[in-house]
Amino acid sequence: YMVVPDARFLVPLGDVDPADAAPLTDAGLTPYHAIKRSLPLLGAGTHAVVIGVGGLGHLAVQILTAMTATSIVAVDARPEALELAASRGAHHTVQSGEHATTQIMDATKGKGADVVLDFVGADATLALGASVVRAMGHLTCVGIAGGSFPFGYFTQPYEVSLATTYWGSRPELTEVLDLAAAGHLRPEVHRYALEDTADAYRLLAEGKLTGRAVAVP
Protein backbone atom coordinates (compact mmCIF):
# COMPACT_ATOMS: atom_id res chain seq x y z
CA TYR A 1 0.00 0.00 0.00
CA MET A 2 1.03 3.61 -0.54
CA VAL A 3 -0.28 6.78 1.05
CA VAL A 4 -1.04 9.50 -1.51
CA PRO A 5 -1.96 13.10 -0.69
CA ASP A 6 -5.06 13.34 -2.89
CA ALA A 7 -7.48 11.05 -4.72
CA ARG A 8 -6.75 12.93 -7.96
CA PHE A 9 -3.50 10.94 -8.16
CA LEU A 10 -5.45 7.68 -8.41
CA VAL A 11 -7.11 6.06 -11.40
CA PRO A 12 -10.02 3.67 -10.71
CA LEU A 13 -9.33 0.09 -11.80
CA GLY A 14 -12.90 -1.14 -11.86
CA ASP A 15 -12.85 -4.92 -12.31
CA VAL A 16 -9.28 -5.04 -13.67
CA ASP A 17 -7.03 -7.21 -11.49
CA PRO A 18 -4.41 -4.96 -9.80
CA ALA A 19 -1.55 -7.26 -10.87
CA ASP A 20 -2.76 -7.07 -14.48
CA ALA A 21 -3.27 -3.31 -14.22
CA ALA A 22 0.20 -2.60 -12.80
CA PRO A 23 2.08 -2.87 -16.14
CA LEU A 24 -0.50 -0.72 -17.90
CA THR A 25 0.71 2.45 -16.18
CA ASP A 26 3.94 2.22 -18.18
CA ALA A 27 4.01 -0.73 -20.58
CA GLY A 28 0.46 0.07 -21.68
CA LEU A 29 0.45 3.87 -21.50
CA THR A 30 3.74 4.40 -23.35
CA PRO A 31 2.79 2.53 -26.55
CA TYR A 32 -0.75 3.94 -26.35
CA HIS A 33 0.62 7.49 -26.45
CA ALA A 34 2.95 6.61 -29.33
CA ILE A 35 0.19 4.95 -31.34
CA LYS A 36 -2.39 7.66 -30.71
CA ARG A 37 -0.30 10.32 -32.49
CA SER A 38 -0.24 8.16 -35.64
CA LEU A 39 -3.88 7.01 -35.69
CA PRO A 40 -4.76 9.03 -38.83
CA LEU A 41 -2.28 6.89 -40.81
CA LEU A 42 -3.67 3.53 -39.67
CA GLY A 43 -6.84 2.94 -41.64
CA ALA A 44 -7.84 -0.15 -43.60
CA GLY A 45 -5.21 -1.41 -46.01
CA THR A 46 -2.31 0.08 -44.04
CA HIS A 47 0.56 -1.63 -42.25
CA ALA A 48 2.15 -1.05 -38.85
CA VAL A 49 5.48 -2.59 -37.86
CA VAL A 50 6.20 -3.23 -34.18
CA ILE A 51 9.91 -3.78 -33.55
CA GLY A 52 10.50 -5.45 -30.20
CA VAL A 53 7.48 -7.28 -28.80
CA GLY A 54 8.49 -7.51 -25.17
CA GLY A 55 6.78 -5.80 -22.25
CA LEU A 56 5.68 -2.75 -24.24
CA GLY A 57 5.55 -4.22 -27.72
CA HIS A 58 3.10 -7.03 -26.96
CA LEU A 59 0.69 -4.43 -25.58
CA ALA A 60 1.27 -2.21 -28.62
CA VAL A 61 0.07 -5.08 -30.80
CA GLN A 62 -3.13 -5.28 -28.77
CA ILE A 63 -3.69 -1.52 -28.81
CA LEU A 64 -3.27 -1.47 -32.59
CA THR A 65 -5.73 -4.36 -32.88
CA ALA A 66 -8.30 -2.61 -30.68
CA MET A 67 -8.05 0.87 -32.18
CA THR A 68 -7.19 0.45 -35.85
CA ALA A 69 -7.84 -1.62 -38.96
CA THR A 70 -4.14 -1.82 -39.81
CA SER A 71 -2.23 -5.02 -40.58
CA ILE A 72 0.38 -5.63 -37.87
CA VAL A 73 3.89 -6.96 -38.48
CA ALA A 74 5.74 -7.94 -35.29
CA VAL A 75 9.54 -8.15 -35.27
CA ASP A 76 11.74 -9.66 -32.58
CA ALA A 77 14.84 -11.80 -32.18
CA ARG A 78 13.15 -14.26 -29.82
CA PRO A 79 10.78 -16.94 -31.15
CA GLU A 80 8.81 -16.93 -27.88
CA ALA A 81 8.21 -13.17 -28.21
CA LEU A 82 6.92 -13.65 -31.76
CA GLU A 83 4.60 -16.42 -30.55
CA LEU A 84 3.24 -14.04 -27.93
CA ALA A 85 2.74 -11.33 -30.55
CA ALA A 86 0.84 -13.72 -32.81
CA SER A 87 -1.38 -14.79 -29.92
CA ARG A 88 -2.20 -11.14 -29.20
CA GLY A 89 -3.21 -10.18 -32.73
CA ALA A 90 -0.13 -9.72 -34.95
CA HIS A 91 -0.93 -10.69 -38.54
CA HIS A 92 2.70 -11.38 -39.49
CA THR A 93 5.81 -12.17 -37.47
CA VAL A 94 9.39 -11.62 -38.59
CA GLN A 95 12.55 -12.70 -36.81
CA SER A 96 15.11 -9.91 -36.78
CA GLY A 97 18.23 -10.50 -38.82
CA GLU A 98 19.66 -9.98 -42.28
CA HIS A 99 16.45 -11.00 -44.04
CA ALA A 100 14.09 -8.92 -41.90
CA THR A 101 13.77 -6.01 -44.32
CA THR A 102 12.82 -8.28 -47.21
CA GLN A 103 10.33 -10.23 -45.10
CA ILE A 104 8.70 -7.06 -43.80
CA MET A 105 8.40 -5.63 -47.31
CA ASP A 106 6.85 -8.92 -48.43
CA ALA A 107 4.35 -8.73 -45.55
CA THR A 108 3.39 -5.19 -46.60
CA LYS A 109 3.04 -6.31 -50.25
CA GLY A 110 5.92 -4.07 -51.20
CA LYS A 111 4.25 -0.91 -49.95
CA GLY A 112 6.30 -0.46 -46.81
CA ALA A 113 4.96 0.42 -43.37
CA ASP A 114 2.72 3.40 -42.76
CA VAL A 115 3.89 3.44 -39.14
CA VAL A 116 6.97 1.86 -37.56
CA LEU A 117 7.10 1.67 -33.76
CA ASP A 118 10.59 0.86 -32.50
CA PHE A 119 10.44 -0.39 -28.91
CA VAL A 120 14.16 -1.13 -28.85
CA GLY A 121 15.82 2.04 -30.09
CA ALA A 122 19.20 0.57 -31.05
CA ASP A 123 21.19 1.53 -34.14
CA ALA A 124 20.17 -1.68 -35.91
CA THR A 125 16.45 -1.38 -35.16
CA LEU A 126 16.28 2.27 -36.17
CA ALA A 127 18.02 1.40 -39.43
CA LEU A 128 15.56 -1.46 -39.96
CA GLY A 129 12.62 0.86 -39.37
CA ALA A 130 14.00 3.40 -41.82
CA SER A 131 14.45 0.68 -44.44
CA VAL A 132 10.77 -0.34 -44.37
CA VAL A 133 8.83 2.87 -43.67
CA ARG A 134 6.96 4.24 -46.68
CA ALA A 135 6.99 7.82 -47.95
CA MET A 136 5.00 10.13 -45.65
CA GLY A 137 5.01 7.44 -42.95
CA HIS A 138 5.90 7.72 -39.28
CA LEU A 139 9.03 6.19 -37.72
CA THR A 140 8.65 6.49 -33.95
CA CYS A 141 11.42 5.56 -31.54
CA VAL A 142 10.00 4.51 -28.18
CA GLY A 143 12.83 2.30 -26.90
CA ILE A 144 15.77 3.86 -25.08
CA ALA A 145 18.62 1.56 -26.09
CA GLY A 146 20.59 4.69 -27.00
CA GLY A 147 20.83 4.16 -30.74
CA SER A 148 20.81 6.88 -33.37
CA PHE A 149 19.96 7.29 -37.03
CA PRO A 150 21.58 9.79 -39.43
CA PHE A 151 18.75 12.16 -40.27
CA GLY A 152 19.06 13.90 -43.60
CA TYR A 153 17.23 14.65 -46.80
CA PHE A 154 18.16 11.36 -48.48
CA THR A 155 18.43 9.04 -45.46
CA GLN A 156 14.76 8.04 -45.51
CA PRO A 157 11.87 8.16 -48.00
CA TYR A 158 10.41 11.58 -48.74
CA GLU A 159 8.33 13.25 -46.02
CA VAL A 160 8.88 10.53 -43.44
CA SER A 161 8.45 11.86 -39.90
CA LEU A 162 10.99 10.69 -37.31
CA ALA A 163 9.95 11.19 -33.70
CA THR A 164 10.56 10.08 -30.16
CA THR A 165 7.78 9.73 -27.61
CA TYR A 166 7.82 9.41 -23.86
CA TRP A 167 5.21 7.91 -21.54
CA GLY A 168 1.73 9.52 -21.73
CA SER A 169 -0.85 11.61 -19.91
CA ARG A 170 -3.24 10.84 -17.07
CA PRO A 171 -6.31 11.06 -19.36
CA GLU A 172 -4.60 8.60 -21.68
CA LEU A 173 -4.03 6.23 -18.76
CA THR A 174 -7.77 6.29 -18.09
CA GLU A 175 -8.34 5.36 -21.74
CA VAL A 176 -5.83 2.50 -21.46
CA LEU A 177 -7.62 1.14 -18.40
CA ASP A 178 -10.95 1.44 -20.22
CA LEU A 179 -9.51 -0.73 -23.01
CA ALA A 180 -8.37 -3.27 -20.42
CA ALA A 181 -11.74 -3.25 -18.67
CA ALA A 182 -13.42 -3.93 -22.02
CA GLY A 183 -11.16 -6.93 -22.56
CA HIS A 184 -9.02 -5.44 -25.33
CA LEU A 185 -5.74 -5.44 -23.37
CA ARG A 186 -4.41 -8.58 -21.76
CA PRO A 187 -0.90 -8.09 -20.40
CA GLU A 188 1.37 -11.12 -20.22
CA VAL A 189 2.02 -11.05 -16.48
CA HIS A 190 4.35 -13.28 -14.49
CA ARG A 191 3.61 -12.95 -10.78
CA TYR A 192 6.37 -13.21 -8.20
CA ALA A 193 6.32 -13.19 -4.43
CA LEU A 194 8.21 -10.21 -3.05
CA GLU A 195 11.06 -12.42 -1.84
CA ASP A 196 11.46 -13.87 -5.36
CA THR A 197 11.87 -10.57 -7.23
CA ALA A 198 15.61 -11.17 -7.64
CA ASP A 199 14.74 -14.17 -9.82
CA ALA A 200 12.53 -11.94 -11.97
CA TYR A 201 15.35 -9.43 -12.43
CA ARG A 202 17.73 -12.23 -13.39
CA LEU A 203 15.35 -13.57 -16.03
CA LEU A 204 14.82 -10.06 -17.38
CA ALA A 205 18.58 -9.51 -17.60
CA GLU A 206 18.95 -12.80 -19.47
CA GLY A 207 16.14 -11.96 -21.89
CA LYS A 208 14.15 -14.98 -20.80
CA LEU A 209 11.02 -13.26 -19.51
CA THR A 210 8.23 -12.37 -21.93
CA GLY A 211 5.71 -9.72 -20.99
CA ARG A 212 6.04 -8.17 -17.56
CA ALA A 213 7.01 -9.34 -14.09
CA VAL A 214 4.80 -8.17 -11.21
CA ALA A 215 5.74 -8.53 -7.55
CA VAL A 216 2.70 -9.40 -5.44
CA PRO A 217 3.36 -8.94 -1.69
PDB file of C-alpha atoms in Angstrom:
ATOM      1  CA  TYR A   1       0.000   0.000   0.000  1.00  0.00           C
ATOM      2  CA  MET A   2       1.034   3.605  -0.542  1.00  0.00           C
ATOM      3  CA  VAL A   3      -0.285   6.784   1.051  1.00  0.00           C
ATOM      4  CA  VAL A   4      -1.036   9.502  -1.510  1.00  0.00           C
ATOM      5  CA  PRO A   5      -1.962  13.104  -0.693  1.00  0.00           C
ATOM      6  CA  ASP A   6      -5.055  13.336  -2.893  1.00  0.00           C
ATOM      7  CA  ALA A   7      -7.480  11.052  -4.717  1.00  0.00           C
ATOM      8  CA  ARG A   8      -6.747  12.927  -7.959  1.00  0.00           C
ATOM      9  CA  PHE A   9      -3.496  10.941  -8.163  1.00  0.00           C
ATOM     10  CA  LEU A  10      -5.447   7.680  -8.408  1.00  0.00           C
ATOM     11  CA  VAL A  11      -7.112   6.062 -11.402  1.00  0.00           C
ATOM     12  CA  PRO A  12     -10.018   3.667 -10.710  1.00  0.00           C
ATOM     13  CA  LEU A  13      -9.326   0.085 -11.796  1.00  0.00           C
ATOM     14  CA  GLY A  14     -12.897  -1.142 -11.859  1.00  0.00           C
ATOM     15  CA  ASP A  15     -12.852  -4.918 -12.312  1.00  0.00           C
ATOM     16  CA  VAL A  16      -9.281  -5.042 -13.669  1.00  0.00           C
ATOM     17  CA  ASP A  17      -7.034  -7.211 -11.488  1.00  0.00           C
ATOM     18  CA  PRO A  18      -4.412  -4.964  -9.797  1.00  0.00           C
ATOM     19  CA  ALA A  19      -1.550  -7.257 -10.870  1.00  0.00           C
ATOM     20  CA  ASP A  20      -2.758  -7.072 -14.479  1.00  0.00           C
ATOM     21  CA  ALA A  21      -3.268  -3.312 -14.220  1.00  0.00           C
ATOM     22  CA  ALA A  22       0.198  -2.601 -12.799  1.00  0.00           C
ATOM     23  CA  PRO A  23       2.076  -2.869 -16.137  1.00  0.00           C
ATOM     24  CA  LEU A  24      -0.504  -0.722 -17.897  1.00  0.00           C
ATOM     25  CA  THR A  25       0.708   2.452 -16.184  1.00  0.00           C
ATOM     26  CA  ASP A  26       3.936   2.225 -18.177  1.00  0.00           C
ATOM     27  CA  ALA A  27       4.011  -0.730 -20.581  1.00  0.00           C
ATOM     28  CA  GLY A  28       0.459   0.071 -21.676  1.00  0.00           C
ATOM     29  CA  LEU A  29       0.450   3.867 -21.502  1.00  0.00           C
ATOM     30  CA  THR A  30       3.744   4.398 -23.349  1.00  0.00           C
ATOM     31  CA  PRO A  31       2.786   2.528 -26.552  1.00  0.00           C
ATOM     32  CA  TYR A  32      -0.751   3.944 -26.347  1.00  0.00           C
ATOM     33  CA  HIS A  33       0.624   7.490 -26.446  1.00  0.00           C
ATOM     34  CA  ALA A  34       2.951   6.613 -29.333  1.00  0.00           C
ATOM     35  CA  ILE A  35       0.190   4.947 -31.344  1.00  0.00           C
ATOM     36  CA  LYS A  36      -2.385   7.664 -30.713  1.00  0.00           C
ATOM     37  CA  ARG A  37      -0.301  10.317 -32.491  1.00  0.00           C
ATOM     38  CA  SER A  38      -0.239   8.158 -35.636  1.00  0.00           C
ATOM     39  CA  LEU A  39      -3.877   7.011 -35.695  1.00  0.00           C
ATOM     40  CA  PRO A  40      -4.762   9.033 -38.835  1.00  0.00           C
ATOM     41  CA  LEU A  41      -2.283   6.889 -40.806  1.00  0.00           C
ATOM     42  CA  LEU A  42      -3.668   3.526 -39.672  1.00  0.00           C
ATOM     43  CA  GLY A  43      -6.839   2.940 -41.644  1.00  0.00           C
ATOM     44  CA  ALA A  44      -7.841  -0.151 -43.603  1.00  0.00           C
ATOM     45  CA  GLY A  45      -5.205  -1.407 -46.014  1.00  0.00           C
ATOM     46  CA  THR A  46      -2.314   0.075 -44.036  1.00  0.00           C
ATOM     47  CA  HIS A  47       0.563  -1.634 -42.249  1.00  0.00           C
ATOM     48  CA  ALA A  48       2.146  -1.053 -38.854  1.00  0.00           C
ATOM     49  CA  VAL A  49       5.484  -2.591 -37.856  1.00  0.00           C
ATOM     50  CA  VAL A  50       6.196  -3.227 -34.179  1.00  0.00           C
ATOM     51  CA  ILE A  51       9.908  -3.778 -33.552  1.00  0.00           C
ATOM     52  CA  GLY A  52      10.497  -5.450 -30.199  1.00  0.00           C
ATOM     53  CA  VAL A  53       7.480  -7.280 -28.800  1.00  0.00           C
ATOM     54  CA  GLY A  54       8.492  -7.506 -25.171  1.00  0.00           C
ATOM     55  CA  GLY A  55       6.783  -5.802 -22.246  1.00  0.00           C
ATOM     56  CA  LEU A  56       5.682  -2.745 -24.240  1.00  0.00           C
ATOM     57  CA  GLY A  57       5.550  -4.222 -27.717  1.00  0.00           C
ATOM     58  CA  HIS A  58       3.097  -7.028 -26.957  1.00  0.00           C
ATOM     59  CA  LEU A  59       0.694  -4.428 -25.583  1.00  0.00           C
ATOM     60  CA  ALA A  60       1.274  -2.210 -28.623  1.00  0.00           C
ATOM     61  CA  VAL A  61       0.071  -5.078 -30.796  1.00  0.00           C
ATOM     62  CA  GLN A  62      -3.130  -5.279 -28.766  1.00  0.00           C
ATOM     63  CA  ILE A  63      -3.691  -1.520 -28.815  1.00  0.00           C
ATOM     64  CA  LEU A  64      -3.275  -1.467 -32.593  1.00  0.00           C
ATOM     65  CA  THR A  65      -5.733  -4.359 -32.881  1.00  0.00           C
ATOM     66  CA  ALA A  66      -8.295  -2.614 -30.677  1.00  0.00           C
ATOM     67  CA  MET A  67      -8.054   0.870 -32.178  1.00  0.00           C
ATOM     68  CA  THR A  68      -7.186   0.449 -35.855  1.00  0.00           C
ATOM     69  CA  ALA A  69      -7.840  -1.624 -38.963  1.00  0.00           C
ATOM     70  CA  THR A  70      -4.136  -1.823 -39.807  1.00  0.00           C
ATOM     71  CA  SER A  71      -2.233  -5.024 -40.583  1.00  0.00           C
ATOM     72  CA  ILE A  72       0.382  -5.633 -37.873  1.00  0.00           C
ATOM     73  CA  VAL A  73       3.890  -6.961 -38.481  1.00  0.00           C
ATOM     74  CA  ALA A  74       5.736  -7.942 -35.287  1.00  0.00           C
ATOM     75  CA  VAL A  75       9.537  -8.149 -35.268  1.00  0.00           C
ATOM     76  CA  ASP A  76      11.737  -9.656 -32.577  1.00  0.00           C
ATOM     77  CA  ALA A  77      14.843 -11.804 -32.182  1.00  0.00           C
ATOM     78  CA  ARG A  78      13.145 -14.264 -29.816  1.00  0.00           C
ATOM     79  CA  PRO A  79      10.778 -16.935 -31.147  1.00  0.00           C
ATOM     80  CA  GLU A  80       8.808 -16.929 -27.884  1.00  0.00           C
ATOM     81  CA  ALA A  81       8.206 -13.168 -28.212  1.00  0.00           C
ATOM     82  CA  LEU A  82       6.924 -13.652 -31.762  1.00  0.00           C
ATOM     83  CA  GLU A  83       4.604 -16.415 -30.555  1.00  0.00           C
ATOM     84  CA  LEU A  84       3.238 -14.044 -27.925  1.00  0.00           C
ATOM     85  CA  ALA A  85       2.742 -11.329 -30.551  1.00  0.00           C
ATOM     86  CA  ALA A  86       0.841 -13.721 -32.813  1.00  0.00           C
ATOM     87  CA  SER A  87      -1.375 -14.790 -29.920  1.00  0.00           C
ATOM     88  CA  ARG A  88      -2.201 -11.144 -29.204  1.00  0.00           C
ATOM     89  CA  GLY A  89      -3.207 -10.179 -32.733  1.00  0.00           C
ATOM     90  CA  ALA A  90      -0.135  -9.723 -34.954  1.00  0.00           C
ATOM     91  CA  HIS A  91      -0.934 -10.692 -38.544  1.00  0.00           C
ATOM     92  CA  HIS A  92       2.700 -11.375 -39.494  1.00  0.00           C
ATOM     93  CA  THR A  93       5.808 -12.174 -37.466  1.00  0.00           C
ATOM     94  CA  VAL A  94       9.394 -11.618 -38.590  1.00  0.00           C
ATOM     95  CA  GLN A  95      12.550 -12.702 -36.806  1.00  0.00           C
ATOM     96  CA  SER A  96      15.105  -9.910 -36.784  1.00  0.00           C
ATOM     97  CA  GLY A  97      18.234 -10.498 -38.824  1.00  0.00           C
ATOM     98  CA  GLU A  98      19.665  -9.982 -42.276  1.00  0.00           C
ATOM     99  CA  HIS A  99      16.446 -11.005 -44.041  1.00  0.00           C
ATOM    100  CA  ALA A 100      14.090  -8.924 -41.898  1.00  0.00           C
ATOM    101  CA  THR A 101      13.775  -6.010 -44.325  1.00  0.00           C
ATOM    102  CA  THR A 102      12.820  -8.281 -47.213  1.00  0.00           C
ATOM    103  CA  GLN A 103      10.334 -10.230 -45.096  1.00  0.00           C
ATOM    104  CA  ILE A 104       8.696  -7.057 -43.799  1.00  0.00           C
ATOM    105  CA  MET A 105       8.397  -5.632 -47.306  1.00  0.00           C
ATOM    106  CA  ASP A 106       6.850  -8.917 -48.432  1.00  0.00           C
ATOM    107  CA  ALA A 107       4.345  -8.730 -45.550  1.00  0.00           C
ATOM    108  CA  THR A 108       3.393  -5.190 -46.603  1.00  0.00           C
ATOM    109  CA  LYS A 109       3.042  -6.306 -50.250  1.00  0.00           C
ATOM    110  CA  GLY A 110       5.925  -4.072 -51.202  1.00  0.00           C
ATOM    111  CA  LYS A 111       4.253  -0.906 -49.951  1.00  0.00           C
ATOM    112  CA  GLY A 112       6.296  -0.462 -46.810  1.00  0.00           C
ATOM    113  CA  ALA A 113       4.962   0.423 -43.374  1.00  0.00           C
ATOM    114  CA  ASP A 114       2.725   3.397 -42.764  1.00  0.00           C
ATOM    115  CA  VAL A 115       3.893   3.440 -39.141  1.00  0.00           C
ATOM    116  CA  VAL A 116       6.974   1.862 -37.561  1.00  0.00           C
ATOM    117  CA  LEU A 117       7.098   1.669 -33.764  1.00  0.00           C
ATOM    118  CA  ASP A 118      10.594   0.861 -32.498  1.00  0.00           C
ATOM    119  CA  PHE A 119      10.436  -0.392 -28.907  1.00  0.00           C
ATOM    120  CA  VAL A 120      14.165  -1.128 -28.847  1.00  0.00           C
ATOM    121  CA  GLY A 121      15.821   2.043 -30.095  1.00  0.00           C
ATOM    122  CA  ALA A 122      19.204   0.574 -31.046  1.00  0.00           C
ATOM    123  CA  ASP A 123      21.188   1.528 -34.141  1.00  0.00           C
ATOM    124  CA  ALA A 124      20.172  -1.677 -35.912  1.00  0.00           C
ATOM    125  CA  THR A 125      16.453  -1.380 -35.159  1.00  0.00           C
ATOM    126  CA  LEU A 126      16.283   2.270 -36.172  1.00  0.00           C
ATOM    127  CA  ALA A 127      18.020   1.397 -39.432  1.00  0.00           C
ATOM    128  CA  LEU A 128      15.559  -1.459 -39.960  1.00  0.00           C
ATOM    129  CA  GLY A 129      12.622   0.855 -39.373  1.00  0.00           C
ATOM    130  CA  ALA A 130      14.001   3.401 -41.825  1.00  0.00           C
ATOM    131  CA  SER A 131      14.446   0.680 -44.436  1.00  0.00           C
ATOM    132  CA  VAL A 132      10.771  -0.341 -44.369  1.00  0.00           C
ATOM    133  CA  VAL A 133       8.827   2.868 -43.671  1.00  0.00           C
ATOM    134  CA  ARG A 134       6.958   4.241 -46.675  1.00  0.00           C
ATOM    135  CA  ALA A 135       6.991   7.816 -47.946  1.00  0.00           C
ATOM    136  CA  MET A 136       5.003  10.128 -45.652  1.00  0.00           C
ATOM    137  CA  GLY A 137       5.006   7.439 -42.950  1.00  0.00           C
ATOM    138  CA  HIS A 138       5.902   7.716 -39.281  1.00  0.00           C
ATOM    139  CA  LEU A 139       9.031   6.193 -37.723  1.00  0.00           C
ATOM    140  CA  THR A 140       8.653   6.489 -33.955  1.00  0.00           C
ATOM    141  CA  CYS A 141      11.425   5.560 -31.541  1.00  0.00           C
ATOM    142  CA  VAL A 142       9.998   4.513 -28.183  1.00  0.00           C
ATOM    143  CA  GLY A 143      12.828   2.301 -26.898  1.00  0.00           C
ATOM    144  CA  ILE A 144      15.766   3.858 -25.077  1.00  0.00           C
ATOM    145  CA  ALA A 145      18.624   1.558 -26.092  1.00  0.00           C
ATOM    146  CA  GLY A 146      20.589   4.692 -27.004  1.00  0.00           C
ATOM    147  CA  GLY A 147      20.834   4.165 -30.742  1.00  0.00           C
ATOM    148  CA  SER A 148      20.807   6.881 -33.372  1.00  0.00           C
ATOM    149  CA  PHE A 149      19.958   7.288 -37.028  1.00  0.00           C
ATOM    150  CA  PRO A 150      21.582   9.786 -39.429  1.00  0.00           C
ATOM    151  CA  PHE A 151      18.747  12.155 -40.275  1.00  0.00           C
ATOM    152  CA  GLY A 152      19.058  13.905 -43.595  1.00  0.00           C
ATOM    153  CA  TYR A 153      17.229  14.645 -46.803  1.00  0.00           C
ATOM    154  CA  PHE A 154      18.160  11.361 -48.476  1.00  0.00           C
ATOM    155  CA  THR A 155      18.433   9.040 -45.462  1.00  0.00           C
ATOM    156  CA  GLN A 156      14.755   8.040 -45.510  1.00  0.00           C
ATOM    157  CA  PRO A 157      11.872   8.164 -47.995  1.00  0.00           C
ATOM    158  CA  TYR A 158      10.407  11.581 -48.739  1.00  0.00           C
ATOM    159  CA  GLU A 159       8.327  13.254 -46.023  1.00  0.00           C
ATOM    160  CA  VAL A 160       8.881  10.535 -43.440  1.00  0.00           C
ATOM    161  CA  SER A 161       8.452  11.858 -39.904  1.00  0.00           C
ATOM    162  CA  LEU A 162      10.993  10.689 -37.312  1.00  0.00           C
ATOM    163  CA  ALA A 163       9.951  11.188 -33.704  1.00  0.00           C
ATOM    164  CA  THR A 164      10.559  10.085 -30.164  1.00  0.00           C
ATOM    165  CA  THR A 165       7.784   9.730 -27.610  1.00  0.00           C
ATOM    166  CA  TYR A 166       7.824   9.407 -23.855  1.00  0.00           C
ATOM    167  CA  TRP A 167       5.207   7.906 -21.541  1.00  0.00           C
ATOM    168  CA  GLY A 168       1.734   9.522 -21.727  1.00  0.00           C
ATOM    169  CA  SER A 169      -0.850  11.615 -19.913  1.00  0.00           C
ATOM    170  CA  ARG A 170      -3.239  10.835 -17.071  1.00  0.00           C
ATOM    171  CA  PRO A 171      -6.312  11.058 -19.356  1.00  0.00           C
ATOM    172  CA  GLU A 172      -4.604   8.597 -21.685  1.00  0.00           C
ATOM    173  CA  LEU A 173      -4.028   6.234 -18.764  1.00  0.00           C
ATOM    174  CA  THR A 174      -7.766   6.292 -18.092  1.00  0.00           C
ATOM    175  CA  GLU A 175      -8.339   5.363 -21.740  1.00  0.00           C
ATOM    176  CA  VAL A 176      -5.833   2.498 -21.456  1.00  0.00           C
ATOM    177  CA  LEU A 177      -7.618   1.138 -18.403  1.00  0.00           C
ATOM    178  CA  ASP A 178     -10.949   1.437 -20.220  1.00  0.00           C
ATOM    179  CA  LEU A 179      -9.507  -0.731 -23.005  1.00  0.00           C
ATOM    180  CA  ALA A 180      -8.367  -3.265 -20.416  1.00  0.00           C
ATOM    181  CA  ALA A 181     -11.741  -3.254 -18.668  1.00  0.00           C
ATOM    182  CA  ALA A 182     -13.422  -3.929 -22.020  1.00  0.00           C
ATOM    183  CA  GLY A 183     -11.162  -6.935 -22.563  1.00  0.00           C
ATOM    184  CA  HIS A 184      -9.019  -5.437 -25.328  1.00  0.00           C
ATOM    185  CA  LEU A 185      -5.744  -5.443 -23.370  1.00  0.00           C
ATOM    186  CA  ARG A 186      -4.410  -8.585 -21.763  1.00  0.00           C
ATOM    187  CA  PRO A 187      -0.899  -8.086 -20.402  1.00  0.00           C
ATOM    188  CA  GLU A 188       1.371 -11.125 -20.221  1.00  0.00           C
ATOM    189  CA  VAL A 189       2.021 -11.052 -16.479  1.00  0.00           C
ATOM    190  CA  HIS A 190       4.349 -13.281 -14.490  1.00  0.00           C
ATOM    191  CA  ARG A 191       3.609 -12.946 -10.781  1.00  0.00           C
ATOM    192  CA  TYR A 192       6.372 -13.213  -8.201  1.00  0.00           C
ATOM    193  CA  ALA A 193       6.324 -13.191  -4.432  1.00  0.00           C
ATOM    194  CA  LEU A 194       8.215 -10.208  -3.053  1.00  0.00           C
ATOM    195  CA  GLU A 195      11.064 -12.416  -1.843  1.00  0.00           C
ATOM    196  CA  ASP A 196      11.463 -13.869  -5.365  1.00  0.00           C
ATOM    197  CA  THR A 197      11.869 -10.574  -7.226  1.00  0.00           C
ATOM    198  CA  ALA A 198      15.611 -11.175  -7.637  1.00  0.00           C
ATOM    199  CA  ASP A 199      14.736 -14.165  -9.818  1.00  0.00           C
ATOM    200  CA  ALA A 200      12.533 -11.944 -11.967  1.00  0.00           C
ATOM    201  CA  TYR A 201      15.353  -9.429 -12.433  1.00  0.00           C
ATOM    202  CA  ARG A 202      17.735 -12.233 -13.388  1.00  0.00           C
ATOM    203  CA  LEU A 203      15.347 -13.565 -16.026  1.00  0.00           C
ATOM    204  CA  LEU A 204      14.822 -10.056 -17.379  1.00  0.00           C
ATOM    205  CA  ALA A 205      18.579  -9.505 -17.601  1.00  0.00           C
ATOM    206  CA  GLU A 206      18.952 -12.796 -19.466  1.00  0.00           C
ATOM    207  CA  GLY A 207      16.144 -11.956 -21.889  1.00  0.00           C
ATOM    208  CA  LYS A 208      14.150 -14.984 -20.805  1.00  0.00           C
ATOM    209  CA  LEU A 209      11.024 -13.257 -19.513  1.00  0.00           C
ATOM    210  CA  THR A 210       8.232 -12.370 -21.932  1.00  0.00           C
ATOM    211  CA  GLY A 211       5.714  -9.720 -20.991  1.00  0.00           C
ATOM    212  CA  ARG A 212       6.041  -8.166 -17.560  1.00  0.00           C
ATOM    213  CA  ALA A 213       7.006  -9.338 -14.085  1.00  0.00           C
ATOM    214  CA  VAL A 214       4.802  -8.165 -11.210  1.00  0.00           C
ATOM    215  CA  ALA A 215       5.735  -8.528  -7.548  1.00  0.00           C
ATOM    216  CA  VAL A 216       2.703  -9.400  -5.437  1.00  0.00           C
ATOM    217  CA  PRO A 217       3.362  -8.943  -1.691  1.00  0.00           C
TER     218      PRO A 217
END
